[in-house]
mmCIF file of C-alpha atoms and ligand atoms in Angstrom:
data_model
loop_
_atom_site.group_PDB
_atom_site.id
_atom_site.type_symbol
_atom_site.label_atom_id
_atom_site.label_comp_id
_atom_site.label_asym_id
_atom_site.label_seq_id
_atom_site.Cartn_x
_atom_site.Cartn_y
_atom_site.Cartn_z
ATOM 1 C CA MET A 11 0.000 0.000 0.000
ATOM 2 C CA ALA A 12 1.487 3.389 -0.950
ATOM 3 C CA GLY A 13 1.335 6.370 1.366
ATOM 4 C CA HIS A 14 3.371 8.672 3.562
ATOM 5 C CA LEU A 15 4.215 5.801 5.946
ATOM 6 C CA ALA A 16 4.480 2.972 3.401
ATOM 7 C CA GLY A 17 6.446 0.039 4.829
ATOM 8 C CA LYS A 18 6.757 1.538 8.313
ATOM 9 C CA ASN A 19 5.824 -0.137 11.570
ATOM 10 C CA ILE A 20 4.195 2.243 14.025
ATOM 11 C CA ALA A 21 2.919 1.881 17.589
ATOM 12 C CA VAL A 22 0.178 4.198 18.813
ATOM 13 C CA THR A 23 -0.781 4.217 22.497
ATOM 14 C CA GLY A 24 -4.248 5.344 23.525
ATOM 15 C CA ALA A 25 -5.266 4.087 20.084
ATOM 16 C CA GLY A 26 -8.661 2.845 21.211
ATOM 17 C CA ASN A 27 -10.369 6.226 21.424
ATOM 18 C CA GLY A 28 -10.242 9.859 20.381
ATOM 19 C CA ILE A 29 -7.007 11.230 18.964
ATOM 20 C CA GLY A 30 -5.026 7.970 19.291
ATOM 21 C CA ARG A 31 -7.643 6.017 17.377
ATOM 22 C CA ALA A 32 -7.692 8.641 14.613
ATOM 23 C CA ILE A 33 -3.885 8.495 14.374
ATOM 24 C CA ALA A 34 -3.861 4.678 14.271
ATOM 25 C CA LEU A 35 -6.436 4.672 11.446
ATOM 26 C CA ALA A 36 -4.507 7.358 9.547
ATOM 27 C CA CYS A 37 -1.172 5.540 9.949
ATOM 28 C CA ALA A 38 -2.727 2.370 8.540
ATOM 29 C CA ALA A 39 -4.328 4.319 5.681
ATOM 30 C CA GLU A 40 -0.880 5.786 4.932
ATOM 31 C CA GLY A 41 0.607 2.306 4.542
ATOM 32 C CA ALA A 42 1.971 1.509 8.020
ATOM 33 C CA ASN A 43 1.509 -1.663 10.029
ATOM 34 C CA VAL A 44 0.116 -0.496 13.357
ATOM 35 C CA VAL A 45 0.328 -1.720 16.950
ATOM 36 C CA VAL A 46 -2.931 -0.514 18.487
ATOM 37 C CA ALA A 47 -2.068 -0.138 22.172
ATOM 38 C CA ASP A 48 -4.842 0.727 24.596
ATOM 39 C CA TYR A 49 -5.822 -0.243 28.123
ATOM 40 C CA GLY A 50 -9.500 0.430 27.419
ATOM 41 C CA VAL A 51 -10.063 2.529 30.524
ATOM 42 C CA SER A 52 -12.465 5.325 31.512
ATOM 43 C CA ILE A 53 -11.409 8.994 31.279
ATOM 44 C CA GLU A 54 -10.217 8.688 34.882
ATOM 45 C CA GLY A 55 -8.280 5.492 34.184
ATOM 46 C CA SER A 56 -10.600 2.838 35.666
ATOM 47 C CA ASP A 57 -12.329 -0.335 34.360
ATOM 48 C CA PRO A 58 -9.775 -1.681 31.857
ATOM 49 C CA SER A 59 -10.963 -3.687 28.870
ATOM 50 C CA SER A 60 -9.258 -5.134 25.790
ATOM 51 C CA GLU A 61 -12.316 -4.530 23.630
ATOM 52 C CA VAL A 62 -11.523 -1.002 22.429
ATOM 53 C CA ALA A 63 -8.072 -1.954 21.082
ATOM 54 C CA ASP A 64 -9.548 -5.025 19.392
ATOM 55 C CA ALA A 65 -12.294 -2.893 17.814
ATOM 56 C CA VAL A 66 -9.770 -0.497 16.248
ATOM 57 C CA VAL A 67 -7.705 -3.423 14.936
ATOM 58 C CA ALA A 68 -10.888 -4.776 13.326
ATOM 59 C CA GLU A 69 -11.606 -1.364 11.780
ATOM 60 C CA ILE A 70 -8.100 -1.211 10.290
ATOM 61 C CA ALA A 71 -8.359 -4.764 8.970
ATOM 62 C CA ALA A 72 -11.771 -4.015 7.428
ATOM 63 C CA ALA A 73 -10.208 -1.081 5.574
ATOM 64 C CA GLY A 74 -7.486 -3.389 4.193
ATOM 65 C CA GLY A 75 -4.725 -2.473 6.666
ATOM 66 C CA THR A 76 -2.603 -4.472 9.102
ATOM 67 C CA ALA A 77 -2.761 -4.010 12.875
ATOM 68 C CA ILE A 78 -2.228 -5.917 16.117
ATOM 69 C CA ALA A 79 -3.780 -5.023 19.475
ATOM 70 C CA VAL A 80 -1.882 -4.762 22.762
ATOM 71 C CA ALA A 81 -4.115 -4.166 25.771
ATOM 72 C CA GLY A 82 -2.078 -3.056 28.771
ATOM 73 C CA ASP A 83 -1.177 -0.147 31.020
ATOM 74 C CA VAL A 84 1.506 1.974 29.320
ATOM 75 C CA SER A 85 2.860 3.131 32.667
ATOM 76 C CA GLN A 86 4.272 -0.388 33.145
ATOM 77 C CA MET A 87 7.768 -0.987 31.731
ATOM 78 C CA GLU A 88 6.771 -4.476 30.640
ATOM 79 C CA VAL A 89 3.861 -3.091 28.587
ATOM 80 C CA GLY A 90 6.015 -0.478 26.809
ATOM 81 C CA GLN A 91 8.455 -3.263 25.947
ATOM 82 C CA ARG A 92 5.648 -5.570 24.804
ATOM 83 C CA ILE A 93 4.244 -2.896 22.477
ATOM 84 C CA VAL A 94 7.637 -2.400 20.803
ATOM 85 C CA ASP A 95 8.395 -6.147 20.729
ATOM 86 C CA THR A 96 5.046 -6.771 19.018
ATOM 87 C CA ALA A 97 6.113 -4.577 16.079
ATOM 88 C CA VAL A 98 9.652 -5.952 15.900
ATOM 89 C CA GLU A 99 8.699 -9.615 16.258
ATOM 90 C CA ASN A 100 5.892 -9.444 13.697
ATOM 91 C CA TRP A 101 7.268 -6.970 11.166
ATOM 92 C CA GLY A 102 11.022 -6.592 11.821
ATOM 93 C CA THR A 103 11.328 -2.940 12.924
ATOM 94 C CA ILE A 104 9.721 -0.180 14.990
ATOM 95 C CA ASP A 105 9.816 3.037 12.962
ATOM 96 C CA GLY A 106 7.496 5.333 14.864
ATOM 97 C CA VAL A 107 5.840 5.662 18.227
ATOM 98 C CA ALA A 108 2.993 8.050 19.033
ATOM 99 C CA CYS A 109 2.239 8.239 22.775
ATOM 100 C CA VAL A 110 -1.368 9.343 22.950
ATOM 101 C CA ALA A 111 -2.683 7.444 25.998
ATOM 102 C CA GLY A 112 -3.960 9.696 28.740
ATOM 103 C CA ILE A 113 -6.329 10.207 31.655
ATOM 104 C CA VAL A 114 -7.504 13.126 33.784
ATOM 105 C CA ARG A 115 -8.066 13.297 37.544
ATOM 106 C CA GLU A 116 -9.127 16.905 38.141
ATOM 107 C CA ARG A 117 -8.835 18.522 41.555
ATOM 108 C CA MET A 118 -7.540 21.799 42.947
ATOM 109 C CA LEU A 119 -3.924 21.420 44.087
ATOM 110 C CA PHE A 120 -4.752 21.816 47.786
ATOM 111 C CA ASN A 121 -7.341 19.007 47.599
ATOM 112 C CA MET A 122 -5.423 16.630 45.323
ATOM 113 C CA SER A 123 -4.533 13.242 46.770
ATOM 114 C CA GLU A 124 -1.163 11.604 46.354
ATOM 115 C CA GLU A 125 -2.862 8.848 44.389
ATOM 116 C CA GLU A 126 -4.470 11.344 41.973
ATOM 117 C CA PHE A 127 -1.092 12.962 41.380
ATOM 118 C CA ASP A 128 0.847 9.708 40.971
ATOM 119 C CA HIS A 129 -1.738 8.089 38.704
ATOM 120 C CA VAL A 130 -1.833 10.945 36.195
ATOM 121 C CA VAL A 131 1.945 11.378 36.146
ATOM 122 C CA ALA A 132 2.387 7.619 35.721
ATOM 123 C CA VAL A 133 0.029 7.262 32.750
ATOM 124 C CA HIS A 134 1.224 10.370 30.912
ATOM 125 C CA LEU A 135 4.889 10.909 31.768
ATOM 126 C CA LYS A 136 6.009 7.396 32.599
ATOM 127 C CA GLY A 137 3.764 6.149 29.796
ATOM 128 C CA HIS A 138 6.021 8.091 27.423
ATOM 129 C CA PHE A 139 9.235 6.869 29.071
ATOM 130 C CA THR A 140 8.264 3.194 28.792
ATOM 131 C CA LEU A 141 7.695 3.539 25.043
ATOM 132 C CA TYR A 142 10.561 5.926 24.284
ATOM 133 C CA LYS A 143 13.050 3.696 26.124
ATOM 134 C CA ALA A 144 11.990 0.440 24.475
ATOM 135 C CA ALA A 145 11.633 2.002 21.003
ATOM 136 C CA SER A 146 14.847 4.051 21.029
ATOM 137 C CA ALA A 147 16.864 0.971 22.038
ATOM 138 C CA VAL A 148 15.763 -0.595 18.733
ATOM 139 C CA MET A 149 15.748 2.582 16.613
ATOM 140 C CA ARG A 150 19.354 3.497 17.439
ATOM 141 C CA LYS A 151 20.511 0.232 15.891
ATOM 142 C CA GLN A 152 18.393 0.563 12.745
ATOM 143 C CA ASP A 153 19.903 2.229 9.646
ATOM 144 C CA THR A 154 16.563 3.952 9.186
ATOM 145 C CA GLY A 155 16.375 5.478 12.704
ATOM 146 C CA GLY A 156 12.846 6.307 13.800
ATOM 147 C CA SER A 157 10.397 8.868 15.149
ATOM 148 C CA LEU A 158 9.012 9.555 18.616
ATOM 149 C CA VAL A 159 5.892 11.682 18.969
ATOM 150 C CA GLY A 160 4.832 12.792 22.445
ATOM 151 C CA PHE A 161 1.459 14.233 23.378
ATOM 152 C CA THR A 162 1.640 17.264 25.602
ATOM 153 C CA SER A 163 -1.052 19.939 26.045
ATOM 154 C CA GLY A 164 -1.298 23.713 26.157
ATOM 155 C CA ALA A 165 -1.924 22.978 29.845
ATOM 156 C CA PHE A 166 1.780 22.230 30.299
ATOM 157 C CA VAL A 167 2.201 25.988 30.791
ATOM 158 C CA ALA A 168 -0.239 25.954 33.740
ATOM 159 C CA SER A 169 -3.642 24.628 34.720
ATOM 160 C CA THR A 170 -5.953 25.612 37.551
ATOM 161 C CA ALA A 171 -7.551 22.288 38.477
ATOM 162 C CA GLN A 172 -5.080 19.895 36.856
ATOM 163 C CA ALA A 173 -1.683 20.456 38.462
ATOM 164 C CA ASN A 174 -0.985 16.726 38.092
ATOM 165 C CA TYR A 175 -1.826 16.764 34.369
ATOM 166 C CA SER A 176 0.070 20.017 33.789
ATOM 167 C CA ALA A 177 3.157 18.667 35.564
ATOM 168 C CA ALA A 178 3.026 15.454 33.542
ATOM 169 C CA LYS A 179 2.596 17.381 30.282
ATOM 170 C CA GLY A 180 5.557 19.627 31.166
ATOM 171 C CA GLY A 181 7.580 16.512 31.930
ATOM 172 C CA ILE A 182 6.655 15.092 28.528
ATOM 173 C CA VAL A 183 8.032 18.231 26.865
ATOM 174 C CA SER A 184 11.364 17.896 28.703
ATOM 175 C CA LEU A 185 11.523 14.127 28.174
ATOM 176 C CA THR A 186 10.844 14.520 24.449
ATOM 177 C CA ARG A 187 13.375 17.348 24.085
ATOM 178 C CA SER A 188 15.947 15.170 25.881
ATOM 179 C CA ALA A 189 15.155 12.292 23.527
ATOM 180 C CA ALA A 190 15.610 14.630 20.561
ATOM 181 C CA PHE A 191 18.883 15.929 21.972
ATOM 182 C CA ALA A 192 20.345 12.493 22.691
ATOM 183 C CA LEU A 193 19.054 10.591 19.668
ATOM 184 C CA ARG A 194 19.642 12.907 16.692
ATOM 185 C CA ARG A 195 22.973 11.203 16.032
ATOM 186 C CA TYR A 196 21.102 7.916 15.597
ATOM 187 C CA GLY A 197 18.650 9.337 13.051
ATOM 188 C CA VAL A 198 15.787 9.471 15.564
ATOM 189 C CA ASN A 199 13.602 12.584 15.750
ATOM 190 C CA ALA A 200 11.367 13.424 18.713
ATOM 191 C CA ASN A 201 8.629 16.052 18.787
ATOM 192 C CA CYS A 202 5.560 16.962 20.816
ATOM 193 C CA ILE A 203 2.039 17.743 19.708
ATOM 194 C CA ALA A 204 -0.207 19.876 21.927
ATOM 195 C CA PRO A 205 -3.595 18.952 20.427
ATOM 196 C CA ALA A 206 -7.071 20.352 20.823
ATOM 197 C CA ALA A 207 -9.862 18.080 19.598
ATOM 198 C CA MET A 208 -13.411 17.253 20.553
ATOM 199 C CA THR A 209 -13.163 13.891 22.350
ATOM 200 C CA ARG A 210 -14.644 12.375 25.496
ATOM 201 C CA MET A 211 -11.694 13.921 27.383
ATOM 202 C CA SER A 212 -12.323 17.471 26.196
ATOM 203 C CA GLU A 213 -16.127 17.428 26.213
ATOM 204 C CA ASN A 214 -16.322 18.485 29.874
ATOM 205 C CA VAL A 215 -13.938 21.437 29.562
ATOM 206 C CA PRO A 216 -15.977 24.297 31.045
ATOM 207 C CA PHE A 217 -14.888 26.951 28.523
ATOM 208 C CA GLU A 218 -14.803 27.368 24.732
ATOM 209 C CA ILE A 219 -11.920 25.525 23.051
ATOM 210 C CA GLU A 220 -10.700 25.931 19.499
ATOM 211 C CA ALA A 221 -11.071 22.348 18.296
ATOM 212 C CA GLY A 222 -12.336 20.077 15.532
ATOM 213 C CA GLY A 223 -12.647 16.304 15.408
ATOM 214 C CA PRO A 224 -9.839 13.984 16.569
ATOM 215 C CA GLU A 225 -9.084 13.060 12.955
ATOM 216 C CA ALA A 226 -7.861 16.647 12.472
ATOM 217 C CA ILE A 227 -4.770 15.881 14.600
ATOM 218 C CA ALA A 228 -3.713 12.818 12.584
ATOM 219 C CA PRO A 229 -2.094 14.541 9.542
ATOM 220 C CA LEU A 230 0.496 16.297 11.726
ATOM 221 C CA ALA A 231 1.295 13.079 13.625
ATOM 222 C CA VAL A 232 1.631 11.143 10.352
ATOM 223 C CA PHE A 233 3.897 13.817 8.896
ATOM 224 C CA LEU A 234 6.167 13.856 11.972
ATOM 225 C CA MET A 235 6.683 10.076 11.636
ATOM 226 C CA SER A 236 7.292 10.221 7.862
ATOM 227 C CA ASN A 237 10.693 10.386 6.144
ATOM 228 C CA ALA A 238 9.910 13.943 5.054
ATOM 229 C CA ALA A 239 10.100 15.139 8.694
ATOM 230 C CA ARG A 240 13.288 13.300 9.683
ATOM 231 C CA ASP A 241 15.222 16.567 10.164
ATOM 232 C CA ILE A 242 12.460 18.116 12.285
ATOM 233 C CA THR A 243 13.201 17.454 15.937
ATOM 234 C CA ALA A 244 12.836 18.977 19.446
ATOM 235 C CA GLN A 245 9.723 20.913 18.419
ATOM 236 C CA ILE A 246 6.362 21.489 20.086
ATOM 237 C CA TYR A 247 3.439 22.010 17.733
ATOM 238 C CA THR A 248 -0.021 23.104 18.779
ATOM 239 C CA CYS A 249 -2.611 21.475 16.526
ATOM 240 C CA THR A 250 -6.304 22.257 16.418
ATOM 241 C CA GLY A 251 -6.737 20.799 12.940
ATOM 242 C CA LYS A 252 -7.371 24.132 11.264
ATOM 243 C CA ARG A 253 -4.364 25.725 12.944
ATOM 244 C CA ILE A 254 -0.855 24.416 13.568
ATOM 245 C CA ALA A 255 1.590 26.589 15.525
ATOM 246 C CA VAL A 256 5.191 26.105 16.624
ATOM 247 C CA TRP A 257 6.243 26.984 20.195
ATOM 248 C CA ASN A 258 9.365 28.949 21.029
ATOM 249 C CA GLN A 259 12.457 27.330 22.492
ATOM 250 C CA PRO A 260 12.936 28.212 26.185
ATOM 251 C CA GLU A 261 16.005 30.370 26.708
ATOM 252 C CA GLU A 262 17.335 33.010 29.088
ATOM 253 C CA LEU A 263 16.199 36.509 28.129
ATOM 254 C CA ARG A 264 18.117 38.923 30.375
ATOM 255 C CA HIS A 265 20.669 38.634 33.122
ATOM 256 C CA MET A 266 22.425 40.689 35.752
ATOM 257 C CA LEU A 267 25.863 40.120 37.251
ATOM 258 C CA ALA A 268 27.097 40.414 40.817
ATOM 259 C CA ALA A 269 29.756 43.057 41.343
ATOM 260 C CA ASP A 270 33.368 41.808 41.000
ATOM 261 C CA ASP A 271 32.206 38.271 40.245
ATOM 262 C CA GLU A 272 31.121 37.878 43.868
ATOM 263 C CA MET A 273 27.704 36.500 44.818
ATOM 264 C CA PHE A 274 24.644 38.717 45.279
ATOM 265 C CA THR A 275 23.380 39.615 48.746
ATOM 266 C CA VAL A 276 19.632 39.512 49.366
ATOM 267 C CA ASP A 277 19.586 43.326 49.507
ATOM 268 C CA GLU A 278 21.329 43.553 46.133
ATOM 269 C CA VAL A 279 18.882 41.084 44.580
ATOM 270 C CA ALA A 280 15.972 43.060 46.039
ATOM 271 C CA GLU A 281 17.331 46.277 44.627
ATOM 272 C CA LYS A 282 18.567 45.145 41.226
ATOM 273 C CA LEU A 283 16.247 42.327 40.149
ATOM 274 C CA PRO A 284 13.097 44.423 39.599
ATOM 275 C CA ALA A 285 15.016 47.107 37.727
ATOM 276 C CA ASP A 286 17.615 45.096 35.793
ATOM 277 C CA ILE A 287 15.948 41.872 34.721
ATOM 278 C CA GLY A 288 12.360 42.183 35.947
ATOM 279 C CA VAL A 289 9.699 39.536 35.306
ATOM 280 C CA GLU A 290 8.069 37.957 32.279
ATOM 281 C CA GLU A 291 4.285 38.059 32.376
ATOM 282 C CA MET A 292 2.553 34.685 32.069
ATOM 283 C CA PRO A 293 0.118 35.222 29.157
ATOM 284 C CA MET A 294 -2.245 32.619 30.634
ATOM 285 C CA PHE A 295 -3.207 34.971 33.490
ATOM 286 C CA ALA A 296 -5.197 37.084 31.015
ATOM 287 C CA ASP A 297 -6.680 33.903 29.585
ATOM 288 C CA LEU A 298 -7.639 32.710 33.071
ATOM 289 C CA GLU A 299 -9.668 35.874 33.721
ATOM 290 C CA ARG A 300 -11.515 35.421 30.415
ATOM 291 C CA ARG A 301 -12.248 31.759 31.235
ATOM 292 C CA MET A 302 -13.432 32.521 34.780
ATOM 293 C CA LYS A 303 -15.813 35.130 33.351
ATOM 294 C CA GLU A 304 -17.110 32.690 30.716
ATOM 295 C CA MET A 305 -17.646 29.989 33.348
ATOM 296 C CA ALA A 306 -19.463 32.396 35.686
ATOM 297 C CA GLU A 307 -21.736 33.517 32.813
ATOM 298 C CA LYS A 308 -22.431 29.911 31.810
ATOM 299 C CA LYS A 309 -23.271 28.964 35.416
ATOM 300 C CA ALA A 310 -25.541 31.997 35.821
ATOM 301 C CA ALA A 311 -27.338 31.169 32.544
ATOM 302 C CA GLU A 312 -27.800 27.527 33.650
ATOM 303 C CA GLU A 313 -29.137 28.599 37.047
ATOM 304 C CA SER A 314 -31.608 31.090 35.561
ATOM 305 C CA GLY A 315 -32.655 28.368 33.035
ATOM 306 C CA ALA A 316 -33.228 25.896 35.882
ATOM 307 C CA GLU A 317 -35.349 28.418 37.809
ATOM 308 C CA SER A 318 -37.644 29.283 34.887
HETATM 309 N N1 NAD B 421 -8.720 16.153 23.445
HETATM 310 C C1 NAD B 421 -8.041 17.283 23.623
HETATM 311 O O1 NAD B 421 -8.502 18.395 23.306
HETATM 312 C C2 NAD B 421 -6.658 17.233 24.212
HETATM 313 C C3 NAD B 421 -6.042 18.439 24.575
HETATM 314 C C4 NAD B 421 -4.752 18.416 25.068
HETATM 315 C C5 NAD B 421 -4.082 17.202 25.186
HETATM 316 N N2 NAD B 421 -4.699 16.039 24.853
HETATM 317 C C6 NAD B 421 -3.968 14.785 25.011
HETATM 318 O O2 NAD B 421 -4.138 13.974 23.865
HETATM 319 C C7 NAD B 421 -4.127 12.598 24.265
HETATM 320 C C8 NAD B 421 -5.385 11.889 23.764
HETATM 321 O O3 NAD B 421 -6.527 12.490 24.345
HETATM 322 P P1 NAD B 421 -8.004 12.139 23.879
HETATM 323 O O4 NAD B 421 -8.786 13.390 24.020
HETATM 324 O O5 NAD B 421 -7.978 11.408 22.574
HETATM 325 O O6 NAD B 421 -8.449 11.139 25.057
HETATM 326 P P2 NAD B 421 -9.438 9.875 25.069
HETATM 327 O O7 NAD B 421 -9.901 9.753 26.465
HETATM 328 O O8 NAD B 421 -10.435 9.975 23.988
HETATM 329 O O9 NAD B 421 -8.464 8.653 24.742
HETATM 330 C C9 NAD B 421 -7.432 8.287 25.607
HETATM 331 C C10 NAD B 421 -7.134 6.801 25.425
HETATM 332 O O10 NAD B 421 -6.026 6.464 26.269
HETATM 333 C C11 NAD B 421 -6.279 5.176 26.825
HETATM 334 N N3 NAD B 421 -5.526 5.021 28.065
HETATM 335 C C12 NAD B 421 -5.709 5.691 29.229
HETATM 336 N N4 NAD B 421 -4.851 5.237 30.156
HETATM 337 C C13 NAD B 421 -4.097 4.273 29.565
HETATM 338 C C14 NAD B 421 -3.036 3.453 30.010
HETATM 339 N N5 NAD B 421 -2.585 3.521 31.281
HETATM 340 N N6 NAD B 421 -2.466 2.593 29.131
HETATM 341 C C15 NAD B 421 -2.919 2.518 27.858
HETATM 342 N N7 NAD B 421 -3.945 3.259 27.383
HETATM 343 C C16 NAD B 421 -4.514 4.127 28.226
HETATM 344 C C17 NAD B 421 -7.776 5.162 27.067
HETATM 345 O O11 NAD B 421 -8.265 3.821 27.187
HETATM 346 C C18 NAD B 421 -8.304 5.889 25.851
HETATM 347 O O12 NAD B 421 -8.615 4.989 24.794
HETATM 348 C C19 NAD B 421 -3.980 12.601 25.796
HETATM 349 O O13 NAD B 421 -2.631 12.472 26.153
HETATM 350 C C20 NAD B 421 -4.469 13.964 26.179
HETATM 351 O O14 NAD B 421 -3.932 14.404 27.401
HETATM 352 C C21 NAD B 421 -5.988 16.031 24.380
#
């Protein structure tokens, strides 16, 4: 089958629903053999089932493609290894990995339990490590290298009721950048997508989001795993389907130096820091005010609707 991923072997985690499913279907339509990895859990990560992964494999097969299901928890090292081994043992190589599996456990930081924090960080951040580690060990020995695609979120910058999710998504950015940094010499690229798509995960977001269907994220993911994108690495791309944007690279903006190469005193910092290097505004503060207003208006409208 011809296509942008012809002859490639790709693993997609979270491939049973939403964005992951759309990417798995698109990879198969573009000529790849696909490992459909999904634990079949609820949005909050409970009630696992192998049925959703099997259903996507059946969909791919019905469309004439080749896919194998792996139902397991991607936060487990053994599952990450099994996903990669499934591609290598059946088809010879692992050429691309898209880590799309995810859950949400929303709570304000001061109310969040240790379990809610650990669970979200495990599925998202460790769920990338398990795949990146197993896949890069194979990719570095292949002449053809490979591609790693991480799924972060605009929420990596900050989130009010999802500090666990935000922290995990920030970790995914750093993990993916480190993979890009370490693996370029082996012909492996690593990039992040910060998607916005209407899925079961996003349907409860209490403010307007710029988003289309999950299939609108797949073209960017396919491109990043294709040969045409091999020199693109260490990037973060927002993708809403209609709009794709590249993020800046974090770097120091301004600095100040202690006199005579000595260290600063607290008094010197207090005097010089505001004047010499100052602060950088977090753009999301303005966004937060807009969202709070929207949510208050929505709540008021719902309450007045309920009364009448
Ligand atoms: N939908 C959006 O607008 C949006 C925005 C920002 C980021 N994201 C990210 O994109 C990714 C996909 O989100 P979605 O909206 O398609 O979600 P979704 O809930 O529709 O699908 C997530 C899939 O991940 C699977 N999964 C969950 N935990 C797993 C585990 N431990 N092991 C294996 N599979 C597991 C689920 O079974 C499910 O099929 C997530 O990482 C999410 O954080 C989505």
